[in-house]
Amino acid sequence: MSERAVMAVQQPKTAEVVIIGGGIVGISTALQLAKRGVRDVVVVERRQLGAGATGKSGALIRCHYANVPEARLAHESLRIFRAWGDEVGAGSPGFDPVGFLRLVAPRDEARLRANVAAQQAIGIETSVVTADELRAIEPLIRTDDLTVAAFEPGSGVADPNGALYGLAEAARKLGVTILTDTPAARIVTGGDRVAGVVTSAGPISTGTVVLAAGAWSDRLLRPLGLDFGLVPVRSQVVIFRWPATVDPSRKHRVLVDSTRGSWFRPEDGAGTLVGLGSAARPADPDEADETIDAPAITRARAVLAHRFPGFAAATMRGGWAGAYMRSPDGHPIIDQVPAVPGLWVMTGDSGTSFKTAPAIGICLAEWITEGAPELVDLTPFRSTRFLDGQPWVDDNPYTDAGDLSASR
Ligand SMILES: Cc1cc2nc3c(=O)[nH]c(=O)nc-3n(C[C@H](O)[C@H](O)[C@H](O)COP(=O)(O)OP(=O)(O)OC[C@H]3O[C@@H](n4cnc5c(N)ncnc54)[C@H](O)[C@@H]3O)c2cc1C
């Protein structure tokens, strides 16, 4: 559908499901609902597709987590990124399986081994490699401060906007209505359950709402009396062009390096994108500057030079900042909110849910159409865990992960 035709779409007065948020979670869910025969799905997006965290994502695609539930979501999603043509059938996610390395400090070796074993047990292609093996797998990195790492040869990176546009094209083909420049002002309840959504274009009557508004979610939850302790966070990434001494024809692996709270992905044009989980700060997503600041550049250069000594003289080429929502325990909330029947939420992604969004969309669509998610058990992601005094605790958390967020 052309952009002109898209913009001409009128907001309907009723819908079977209204999804708030045109990021990867909202659009993935819309597609999966349409695939399951829900013909009347409307997505409302306050600005343009990808205006939130999705458009700014580092789009690292890997399965390594310090817990099994998120690893399962990532594993199921990896299958979709790999088989995009069959699974989505539109656009391209730009998936590039350059291989992924998870680096931890020596004191976390036992935890890393336990996490890799748990991932192998559910079928993830991963192994523990020694520092010697690591040098062969990624000759560009420093390894003298490491004993082991986790290696996923089939993981890599994607193009977050390409993936989003592909999902949106597929969803539209199946009849989903996507309304951009259409902010939702509030979720309406009636008789203690969801009754509709009011947007800038007027009301939509519906019994089912999926709130996938990323760093803006709490604004629509609070008027319903829902406070999950969410905090919007601003995170920065910086791109460097490799020096002339580095072979531009070979892409390096994707790295998450919790010894320095950082992550690295190769960029087209002999470059590396550096992510700074440990520099993420709370910020109003409407006020948050989309550009990077000088301290972030200095810090990015330092972590890059530490892990890739040959990049010490790399040229800074720009970067950006994006906002995501952090939950109190740093893990997503994916739930049908018990206090508001008809309301599903996916929020508090804590900077790590691009890679899991394809499976999250399937789970939410299964839940809405069949009464429960089948693909992955979402119980650990329940919204009530904070009120119940049972926040998420990882199986084998890394002691040096600190405030890694997007690189956890
Ligand atoms: C710098 C950065 C790097 C990251 N790197 C990675 C990574 O390498 N791997 C990974 O897996 N994850 C990564 N993430 C996290 C990942 O991008 C997010 O978890 C994911 O994009 C969340 O998708 P979403 O659809 O839930 O939210 P978003 O993409 O934020 O989408 C929410 C949408 O809702 C819209 N919206 C908000 N309020 C309203 C309203 N009232 N009405 C209508 N629309 C509304 C917003 O405009 C936005 O488009 C990163 C995030 C950042 C910021």
CSV table of C-alpha atoms and ligand atoms in Angstrom, one decimal:
chain,number,residue,atom,x,y,z
A,1,MET,CA,0.0,0.0,0.0
A,2,SER,CA,1.4,3.4,-0.9
A,3,GLU,CA,2.1,6.0,1.9
A,4,ARG,CA,-0.6,8.2,0.4
A,5,ALA,CA,-3.2,5.4,0.7
A,6,VAL,CA,-2.0,4.7,4.2
A,7,MET,CA,-2.4,8.3,5.3
A,8,ALA,CA,-5.9,8.4,3.8
A,9,VAL,CA,-7.1,5.6,6.1
A,10,GLN,CA,-9.9,6.9,8.4
A,11,GLN,CA,-10.1,5.9,12.0
A,12,PRO,CA,-12.9,3.3,12.5
A,13,LYS,CA,-15.5,3.8,15.3
A,14,THR,CA,-15.2,0.2,16.4
A,15,ALA,CA,-12.5,-2.5,16.4
A,16,GLU,CA,-12.1,-6.0,17.7
A,17,VAL,CA,-8.6,-5.1,19.0
A,18,VAL,CA,-6.9,-1.8,19.4
A,19,ILE,CA,-3.2,-1.8,19.7
A,20,ILE,CA,-1.5,1.3,21.1
A,21,GLY,CA,2.0,1.8,19.8
A,22,GLY,CA,3.6,1.3,16.4
A,23,GLY,CA,6.8,-0.2,17.5
A,24,ILE,CA,8.0,-3.8,16.9
A,25,VAL,CA,5.8,-5.2,19.7
A,26,GLY,CA,2.6,-3.6,18.6
A,27,ILE,CA,3.0,-4.3,14.9
A,28,SER,CA,4.2,-7.9,15.6
A,29,THR,CA,1.1,-8.5,17.7
A,30,ALA,CA,-1.2,-7.0,15.1
A,31,LEU,CA,0.3,-9.3,12.4
A,32,GLN,CA,-0.1,-12.4,14.6
A,33,LEU,CA,-3.7,-11.4,15.4
A,34,ALA,CA,-4.5,-11.0,11.7
A,35,LYS,CA,-2.9,-14.3,11.0
A,36,ARG,CA,-5.2,-15.9,13.5
A,37,GLY,CA,-8.2,-14.5,11.7
A,38,VAL,CA,-8.9,-11.4,13.7
A,39,ARG,CA,-10.0,-9.1,10.9
A,40,ASP,CA,-10.7,-6.0,12.8
A,41,VAL,CA,-7.3,-4.9,14.3
A,42,VAL,CA,-6.4,-1.2,14.6
A,43,VAL,CA,-3.0,0.1,15.5
A,44,VAL,CA,-2.7,3.7,16.7
A,45,GLU,CA,0.7,5.3,16.7
A,46,ARG,CA,1.3,8.8,18.0
A,47,ARG,CA,4.0,9.7,15.5
A,48,GLN,CA,5.4,7.4,12.8
A,49,LEU,CA,6.3,3.7,12.8
A,50,GLY,CA,9.5,3.2,14.8
A,51,ALA,CA,9.2,6.5,16.6
A,52,GLY,CA,10.1,4.9,19.9
A,53,ALA,CA,12.8,2.4,21.0
A,54,THR,CA,12.4,0.2,17.9
A,55,GLY,CA,13.7,2.9,15.5
A,56,LYS,CA,16.7,3.4,17.7
A,57,SER,CA,17.5,-0.2,18.6
A,58,GLY,CA,20.9,-1.8,18.3
A,59,ALA,CA,18.9,-4.8,17.1
A,60,LEU,CA,21.3,-7.4,18.5
A,61,ILE,CA,19.8,-10.8,17.9
A,62,ARG,CA,21.0,-13.4,20.3
A,63,CYS,CA,19.6,-15.9,22.8
A,64,HIS,CA,21.9,-15.5,25.8
A,65,TYR,CA,20.1,-14.4,28.9
A,66,ALA,CA,20.6,-15.2,32.5
A,67,ASN,CA,17.2,-16.8,32.6
A,68,VAL,CA,15.3,-19.3,30.6
A,69,PRO,CA,12.0,-17.5,29.9
A,70,GLU,CA,13.6,-14.7,27.9
A,71,ALA,CA,16.0,-17.1,26.2
A,72,ARG,CA,13.0,-19.1,25.0
A,73,LEU,CA,11.4,-15.9,23.6
A,74,ALA,CA,14.6,-15.0,21.9
A,75,HIS,CA,15.1,-18.5,20.5
A,76,GLU,CA,11.6,-18.6,19.0
A,77,SER,CA,12.1,-15.1,17.6
A,78,LEU,CA,15.5,-16.1,16.1
A,79,ARG,CA,13.7,-18.8,14.1
A,80,ILE,CA,11.4,-16.0,12.6
A,81,PHE,CA,14.3,-13.6,11.9
A,82,ARG,CA,16.0,-16.5,10.0
A,83,ALA,CA,12.9,-17.6,8.1
A,84,TRP,CA,11.4,-14.2,7.5
A,85,GLY,CA,10.2,-14.9,4.0
A,86,ASP,CA,8.0,-17.9,5.2
A,87,GLU,CA,7.1,-16.4,8.5
A,88,VAL,CA,6.4,-12.8,7.6
A,89,GLY,CA,6.4,-12.7,3.8
A,90,ALA,CA,7.1,-9.0,3.4
A,91,GLY,CA,10.1,-6.7,3.6
A,92,SER,CA,13.4,-7.8,5.1
A,93,PRO,CA,14.7,-7.7,8.7
A,94,GLY,CA,18.3,-7.4,7.4
A,95,PHE,CA,19.3,-10.3,9.6
A,96,ASP,CA,23.1,-10.8,9.4
A,97,PRO,CA,24.3,-13.9,11.4
A,98,VAL,CA,27.8,-12.6,12.1
A,99,GLY,CA,27.9,-14.6,15.4
A,100,PHE,CA,27.5,-13.5,18.9
A,101,LEU,CA,29.9,-13.5,21.9
A,102,ARG,CA,28.9,-12.9,25.5
A,103,LEU,CA,31.8,-11.7,27.6
A,104,VAL,CA,31.8,-11.8,31.4
A,105,ALA,CA,34.5,-11.3,34.1
A,106,PRO,CA,36.3,-14.4,35.3
A,107,ARG,CA,34.4,-14.4,38.6
A,108,ASP,CA,31.2,-15.1,36.6
A,109,GLU,CA,32.5,-18.1,34.7
A,110,ALA,CA,30.4,-20.6,36.7
A,111,ARG,CA,27.3,-18.5,36.0
A,112,LEU,CA,28.0,-18.3,32.3
A,113,ARG,CA,28.5,-22.1,32.1
A,114,ALA,CA,25.2,-22.6,33.9
A,115,ASN,CA,23.4,-20.2,31.6
A,116,VAL,CA,24.8,-21.8,28.5
A,117,ALA,CA,23.9,-25.3,29.8
A,118,ALA,CA,20.3,-24.1,30.4
A,119,GLN,CA,20.2,-22.7,26.9
A,120,GLN,CA,21.6,-25.8,25.3
A,121,ALA,CA,18.9,-27.8,27.1
A,122,ILE,CA,16.2,-25.9,25.3
A,123,GLY,CA,17.9,-26.3,21.9
A,124,ILE,CA,19.8,-23.1,21.6
A,125,GLU,CA,23.0,-23.3,19.5
A,126,THR,CA,25.5,-22.0,22.0
A,127,SER,CA,28.7,-23.2,23.7
A,128,VAL,CA,31.3,-22.1,26.2
A,129,VAL,CA,34.6,-21.1,24.6
A,130,THR,CA,38.0,-20.6,26.2
A,131,ALA,CA,40.0,-17.4,25.9
A,132,ASP,CA,42.3,-19.3,23.4
A,133,GLU,CA,39.3,-20.3,21.3
A,134,LEU,CA,38.0,-16.8,21.6
A,135,ARG,CA,41.1,-15.4,19.9
A,136,ALA,CA,40.4,-17.5,16.9
A,137,ILE,CA,36.7,-16.7,16.8
A,138,GLU,CA,37.3,-13.0,17.0
A,139,PRO,CA,41.0,-12.0,16.5
A,140,LEU,CA,40.3,-8.3,16.9
A,141,ILE,CA,39.4,-8.4,20.6
A,142,ARG,CA,41.5,-8.3,23.7
A,143,THR,CA,41.1,-11.5,25.8
A,144,ASP,CA,43.7,-11.2,28.6
A,145,ASP,CA,40.9,-10.2,31.1
A,146,LEU,CA,38.7,-13.1,30.2
A,147,THR,CA,38.7,-16.8,30.9
A,148,VAL,CA,35.6,-18.0,29.0
A,149,ALA,CA,32.8,-16.6,26.8
A,150,ALA,CA,29.5,-17.8,25.4
A,151,PHE,CA,29.4,-18.2,21.6
A,152,GLU,CA,26.3,-18.4,19.4
A,153,PRO,CA,27.6,-18.9,15.8
A,154,GLY,CA,24.1,-18.3,14.2
A,155,SER,CA,23.1,-15.1,16.0
A,156,GLY,CA,23.9,-11.6,14.8
A,157,VAL,CA,22.3,-8.3,14.1
A,158,ALA,CA,19.2,-7.0,12.2
A,159,ASP,CA,17.9,-3.7,10.7
A,160,PRO,CA,15.3,-2.7,13.3
A,161,ASN,CA,13.4,-0.4,10.9
A,162,GLY,CA,13.5,-2.9,8.1
A,163,ALA,CA,12.0,-5.6,10.3
A,164,LEU,CA,9.3,-3.2,11.5
A,165,TYR,CA,8.3,-2.1,8.0
A,166,GLY,CA,8.2,-5.7,6.9
A,167,LEU,CA,5.9,-6.7,9.7
A,168,ALA,CA,3.7,-3.6,9.0
A,169,GLU,CA,3.4,-4.4,5.3
A,170,ALA,CA,2.5,-8.0,6.1
A,171,ALA,CA,-0.1,-6.8,8.7
A,172,ARG,CA,-1.7,-4.3,6.3
A,173,LYS,CA,-1.9,-7.0,3.6
A,174,LEU,CA,-4.0,-9.1,6.1
A,175,GLY,CA,-6.3,-6.1,6.7
A,176,VAL,CA,-4.8,-4.5,9.8
A,177,THR,CA,-5.4,-0.7,10.0
A,178,ILE,CA,-2.4,1.3,11.0
A,179,LEU,CA,-3.0,4.9,11.9
A,180,THR,CA,0.1,7.1,12.3
A,181,ASP,CA,0.1,10.6,13.8
A,182,THR,CA,-2.7,9.3,16.0
A,183,PRO,CA,-1.9,9.5,19.7
A,184,ALA,CA,-4.1,7.6,22.1
A,185,ALA,CA,-5.3,10.0,24.9
A,186,ARG,CA,-6.8,7.4,27.2
A,187,ILE,CA,-8.0,3.9,27.6
A,188,VAL,CA,-11.7,3.9,28.4
A,189,THR,CA,-13.3,1.4,30.8
A,190,GLY,CA,-16.9,0.5,31.4
A,191,GLY,CA,-18.3,-1.9,33.9
A,192,ASP,CA,-14.7,-2.6,35.1
A,193,ARG,CA,-13.4,-3.8,31.8
A,194,VAL,CA,-12.0,-2.2,28.7
A,195,ALA,CA,-14.6,-0.4,26.6
A,196,GLY,CA,-12.5,1.6,24.1
A,197,VAL,CA,-9.7,4.0,23.3
A,198,VAL,CA,-9.9,7.7,22.8
A,199,THR,CA,-7.4,9.0,20.2
A,200,SER,CA,-6.7,12.5,18.7
A,201,ALA,CA,-9.2,11.4,16.0
A,202,GLY,CA,-12.0,10.5,18.4
A,203,PRO,CA,-13.2,7.3,20.2
A,204,ILE,CA,-12.8,3.7,19.1
A,205,SER,CA,-15.1,1.3,20.8
A,206,THR,CA,-13.4,-2.1,21.6
A,207,GLY,CA,-13.3,-4.8,24.2
A,208,THR,CA,-9.6,-5.6,23.8
A,209,VAL,CA,-6.7,-3.2,24.0
A,210,VAL,CA,-3.0,-4.1,23.7
A,211,LEU,CA,-0.8,-1.4,25.3
A,212,ALA,CA,2.6,-1.5,23.6
A,213,ALA,CA,3.6,2.2,24.0
A,214,GLY,CA,7.1,1.6,25.2
A,215,ALA,CA,8.6,4.4,27.3
A,216,TRP,CA,5.2,6.2,27.2
A,217,SER,CA,3.1,3.3,28.6
A,218,ASP,CA,2.8,4.6,32.2
A,219,ARG,CA,0.9,7.6,31.0
A,220,LEU,CA,-2.0,5.4,29.9
A,221,LEU,CA,-1.7,3.0,32.8
A,222,ARG,CA,-1.8,5.6,35.7
A,223,PRO,CA,-5.3,6.9,34.9
A,224,LEU,CA,-6.5,3.3,35.3
A,225,GLY,CA,-5.0,3.2,38.8
A,226,LEU,CA,-2.1,0.9,37.6
A,227,ASP,CA,1.4,1.7,38.8
A,228,PHE,CA,4.0,-0.9,38.0
A,229,GLY,CA,6.9,1.3,39.1
A,230,LEU,CA,8.0,1.9,35.5
A,231,VAL,CA,10.8,4.4,34.7
A,232,PRO,CA,11.5,5.7,31.2
A,233,VAL,CA,15.2,5.6,30.4
A,234,ARG,CA,17.4,7.3,27.8
A,235,SER,CA,20.1,5.2,26.3
A,236,GLN,CA,22.9,6.2,23.8
A,237,VAL,CA,24.8,4.6,21.0
A,238,VAL,CA,27.9,5.9,19.2
A,239,ILE,CA,29.3,4.8,15.8
A,240,PHE,CA,33.0,4.7,15.0
A,241,ARG,CA,34.7,4.2,11.6
A,242,TRP,CA,37.6,1.7,11.8
A,243,PRO,CA,41.2,3.0,11.3
A,244,ALA,CA,43.0,2.2,8.1
A,245,THR,CA,45.0,-0.5,9.8
A,246,VAL,CA,41.8,-2.7,10.2
A,247,ASP,CA,40.7,-5.0,7.3
A,248,PRO,CA,37.4,-3.5,6.2
A,249,SER,CA,36.3,-6.6,4.3
A,250,ARG,CA,35.6,-8.7,7.5
A,251,LYS,CA,32.8,-7.9,9.9
A,252,HIS,CA,33.6,-8.5,13.6
A,253,ARG,CA,31.3,-10.6,15.8
A,254,VAL,CA,28.5,-9.0,17.9
A,255,LEU,CA,29.7,-8.6,21.5
A,256,VAL,CA,28.0,-8.0,24.8
A,257,ASP,CA,30.7,-7.2,27.3
A,258,SER,CA,29.5,-6.9,30.8
A,259,THR,CA,33.0,-6.2,32.1
A,260,ARG,CA,32.5,-2.7,30.8
A,261,GLY,CA,28.7,-2.4,30.6
A,262,SER,CA,28.9,-2.2,26.8
A,263,TRP,CA,28.0,-3.9,23.6
A,264,PHE,CA,29.3,-3.7,20.0
A,265,ARG,CA,27.9,-4.5,16.6
A,266,PRO,CA,29.5,-4.2,13.2
A,267,GLU,CA,28.0,-1.4,11.0
A,268,ASP,CA,28.1,-1.3,7.2
A,269,GLY,CA,31.0,0.8,5.9
A,270,ALA,CA,33.8,-0.5,8.2
A,271,GLY,CA,32.3,0.7,11.4
A,272,THR,CA,31.2,-0.4,14.9
A,273,LEU,CA,28.2,0.7,16.8
A,274,VAL,CA,28.9,0.9,20.5
A,275,GLY,CA,26.1,0.7,23.0
A,276,LEU,CA,26.4,2.0,26.6
A,277,GLY,CA,24.0,0.2,28.9
A,278,SER,CA,25.7,1.7,31.9
A,279,ALA,CA,25.2,5.2,30.7
A,280,ALA,CA,21.4,4.8,30.5
A,281,ARG,CA,19.6,7.4,32.6
A,282,PRO,CA,15.9,8.1,33.6
A,283,ALA,CA,14.4,10.7,31.3
A,284,ASP,CA,11.0,12.0,30.1
A,285,PRO,CA,10.7,10.4,26.6
A,286,ASP,CA,9.1,13.6,25.2
A,287,GLU,CA,12.0,15.7,26.5
A,288,ALA,CA,14.8,13.3,25.8
A,289,ASP,CA,17.3,14.6,23.3
A,290,GLU,CA,17.7,12.2,20.3
A,291,THR,CA,21.3,13.1,19.9
A,292,ILE,CA,24.3,12.0,21.9
A,293,ASP,CA,26.3,13.9,24.4
A,294,ALA,CA,30.0,14.4,24.8
A,295,PRO,CA,30.5,12.2,27.9
A,296,ALA,CA,28.8,9.3,26.0
A,297,ILE,CA,31.3,9.7,23.2
A,298,THR,CA,34.2,9.7,25.6
A,299,ARG,CA,32.9,6.6,27.3
A,300,ALA,CA,32.1,4.8,24.1
A,301,ARG,CA,35.6,5.4,22.8
A,302,ALA,CA,37.1,4.1,26.1
A,303,VAL,CA,35.1,0.8,26.1
A,304,LEU,CA,35.8,0.3,22.3
A,305,ALA,CA,39.5,0.8,22.7
A,306,HIS,CA,39.6,-1.5,25.7
A,307,ARG,CA,37.9,-4.5,23.9
A,308,PHE,CA,39.2,-3.7,20.4
A,309,PRO,CA,42.7,-2.3,20.9
A,310,GLY,CA,43.1,-1.9,17.2
A,311,PHE,CA,40.2,0.6,17.1
A,312,ALA,CA,41.7,3.0,19.6
A,313,ALA,CA,42.3,5.5,16.7
A,314,ALA,CA,38.8,5.1,15.2
A,315,THR,CA,36.9,8.1,14.0
A,316,MET,CA,33.6,9.0,15.7
A,317,ARG,CA,30.9,9.2,13.1
A,318,GLY,CA,27.8,10.1,15.1
A,319,GLY,CA,25.1,8.3,17.1
A,320,TRP,CA,21.8,8.7,18.7
A,321,ALA,CA,19.8,8.3,21.9
A,322,GLY,CA,16.5,6.4,22.4
A,323,ALA,CA,14.1,5.9,25.2
A,324,TYR,CA,12.9,2.6,26.5
A,325,MET,CA,10.9,1.7,29.6
A,326,ARG,CA,12.6,0.0,32.6
A,327,SER,CA,10.6,-2.1,35.0
A,328,PRO,CA,11.6,-2.4,38.7
A,329,ASP,CA,13.4,-5.7,38.2
A,330,GLY,CA,14.7,-5.0,34.7
A,331,HIS,CA,12.5,-7.5,32.9
A,332,PRO,CA,9.5,-7.0,30.7
A,333,ILE,CA,5.9,-7.1,31.8
A,334,ILE,CA,3.7,-9.1,29.4
A,335,ASP,CA,0.3,-9.7,30.8
A,336,GLN,CA,-3.5,-9.5,30.6
A,337,VAL,CA,-3.9,-7.1,33.5
A,338,PRO,CA,-6.1,-8.9,36.0
A,339,ALA,CA,-7.6,-5.7,37.4
A,340,VAL,CA,-8.7,-4.5,33.9
A,341,PRO,CA,-10.2,-7.4,31.9
A,342,GLY,CA,-9.6,-6.8,28.2
A,343,LEU,CA,-6.3,-5.0,28.7
A,344,TRP,CA,-3.0,-6.6,27.7
A,345,VAL,CA,0.3,-4.9,28.2
A,346,MET,CA,3.8,-5.4,27.0
A,347,THR,CA,6.0,-2.8,28.7
A,348,GLY,CA,9.0,-2.4,30.9
A,349,ASP,CA,11.1,-4.0,28.1
A,350,SER,CA,14.2,-2.7,29.9
A,351,GLY,CA,16.0,-2.2,26.6
A,352,THR,CA,16.1,-5.8,25.5
A,353,SER,CA,12.9,-6.7,23.6
A,354,PHE,CA,13.6,-6.1,20.0
A,355,LYS,CA,15.0,-9.6,19.5
A,356,THR,CA,12.1,-11.2,21.4
A,357,ALA,CA,9.3,-9.2,19.8
A,358,PRO,CA,8.3,-11.7,17.1
A,359,ALA,CA,7.6,-14.4,19.7
A,360,ILE,CA,6.0,-11.8,22.1
A,361,GLY,CA,3.6,-11.0,19.3
A,362,ILE,CA,2.7,-14.6,18.8
A,363,CYS,CA,2.2,-15.2,22.5
A,364,LEU,CA,-0.1,-12.1,22.9
A,365,ALA,CA,-2.1,-13.1,19.8
A,366,GLU,CA,-2.5,-16.6,21.2
A,367,TRP,CA,-3.6,-15.3,24.5
A,368,ILE,CA,-6.2,-13.0,23.0
A,369,THR,CA,-7.6,-15.5,20.5
A,370,GLU,CA,-7.2,-18.8,22.4
A,371,GLY,CA,-7.3,-17.7,26.1
A,372,ALA,CA,-3.6,-18.5,26.8
A,373,PRO,CA,-0.2,-18.2,25.3
A,374,GLU,CA,1.0,-21.5,23.8
A,375,LEU,CA,4.4,-20.8,22.4
A,376,VAL,CA,6.1,-19.7,25.7
A,377,ASP,CA,4.8,-19.7,29.2
A,378,LEU,CA,4.5,-16.0,30.1
A,379,THR,CA,3.8,-16.5,33.8
A,380,PRO,CA,7.2,-15.1,34.9
A,381,PHE,CA,6.4,-11.9,33.0
A,382,ARG,CA,3.1,-11.2,35.0
A,383,SER,CA,2.4,-7.7,36.0
A,384,THR,CA,1.4,-8.7,39.6
A,385,ARG,CA,4.9,-9.9,40.6
A,386,PHE,CA,5.8,-6.5,42.1
A,387,LEU,CA,2.7,-6.2,44.2
A,388,ASP,CA,3.1,-9.8,45.3
A,389,GLY,CA,6.6,-9.0,46.5
A,390,GLN,CA,8.0,-11.5,44.0
A,391,PRO,CA,10.1,-9.5,41.5
A,392,TRP,CA,12.0,-11.4,38.9
A,393,VAL,CA,15.4,-12.8,40.0
A,394,ASP,CA,17.6,-14.2,37.2
A,395,ASP,CA,18.7,-17.9,37.5
A,396,ASN,CA,22.4,-17.0,37.2
A,397,PRO,CA,22.8,-13.2,37.2
A,398,TYR,CA,26.2,-11.8,36.3
A,399,THR,CA,27.8,-9.9,39.2
A,400,ASP,CA,29.3,-7.3,36.9
A,401,ALA,CA,26.3,-6.7,34.8
A,402,GLY,CA,25.4,-3.6,36.8
A,403,ASP,CA,23.1,-1.3,34.8
A,404,LEU,CA,23.6,-3.1,31.5
A,405,SER,CA,19.9,-2.9,30.4
A,406,ALA,CA,20.1,-2.9,26.6
A,407,SER,CA,23.1,-5.2,26.7
A,408,ARG,CA,22.0,-7.6,29.4
B,1,LIG,C1,19.5,2.6,22.0
B,1,LIG,C2,18.8,1.3,22.2
B,1,LIG,C3,19.4,0.2,21.8
B,1,LIG,C4,18.7,-1.1,21.9
B,1,LIG,N1,19.3,-2.2,21.5
B,1,LIG,C5,18.6,-3.4,21.6
B,1,LIG,C6,19.2,-4.6,21.1
B,1,LIG,O1,20.4,-4.6,20.6
B,1,LIG,N2,18.5,-5.7,21.1
B,1,LIG,C7,17.2,-5.7,21.6
B,1,LIG,O2,16.6,-6.8,21.6
B,1,LIG,N3,16.6,-4.6,22.1
B,1,LIG,C8,17.3,-3.4,22.1
B,1,LIG,N4,16.7,-2.3,22.5
B,1,LIG,C9,15.4,-2.4,23.1
B,1,LIG,C10,14.4,-2.5,22.0
B,1,LIG,O3,14.6,-1.5,21.0
B,1,LIG,C11,13.0,-2.3,22.6
B,1,LIG,O4,12.8,-3.3,23.7
B,1,LIG,C12,11.9,-2.5,21.6
B,1,LIG,O5,12.1,-1.8,20.5
B,1,LIG,C13,10.5,-2.2,22.3
B,1,LIG,O6,9.5,-2.2,21.3
B,1,LIG,P1,8.1,-1.7,21.6
B,1,LIG,O7,7.3,-1.8,20.4
B,1,LIG,O8,7.6,-2.3,22.9
B,1,LIG,O9,8.3,-0.1,22.0
B,1,LIG,P2,8.6,1.1,21.1
B,1,LIG,O10,9.5,0.8,19.9
B,1,LIG,O11,9.1,2.2,22.0
B,1,LIG,O12,7.2,1.5,20.5
B,1,LIG,C14,6.3,2.2,21.2
B,1,LIG,C15,5.5,3.1,20.3
B,1,LIG,O13,4.4,3.6,21.0
B,1,LIG,C16,4.1,4.9,20.5
B,1,LIG,N5,3.3,5.6,21.5
B,1,LIG,C17,3.6,6.0,22.7
B,1,LIG,N6,2.6,6.5,23.4
B,1,LIG,C18,1.5,6.5,22.5
B,1,LIG,C19,0.2,6.9,22.5
B,1,LIG,N7,-0.3,7.5,23.6
B,1,LIG,N8,-0.6,6.7,21.5
B,1,LIG,C20,-0.1,6.1,20.3
B,1,LIG,N9,1.2,5.7,20.2
B,1,LIG,C21,2.0,5.8,21.3
B,1,LIG,C22,5.5,5.5,20.4
B,1,LIG,O14,5.6,6.6,19.5
B,1,LIG,C23,6.3,4.3,19.9
B,1,LIG,O15,6.4,4.3,18.5
B,1,LIG,C24,17.4,-1.1,22.5
B,1,LIG,C25,16.8,0.1,22.8
B,1,LIG,C26,17.4,1.3,22.7
B,1,LIG,C27,16.7,2.6,23.0
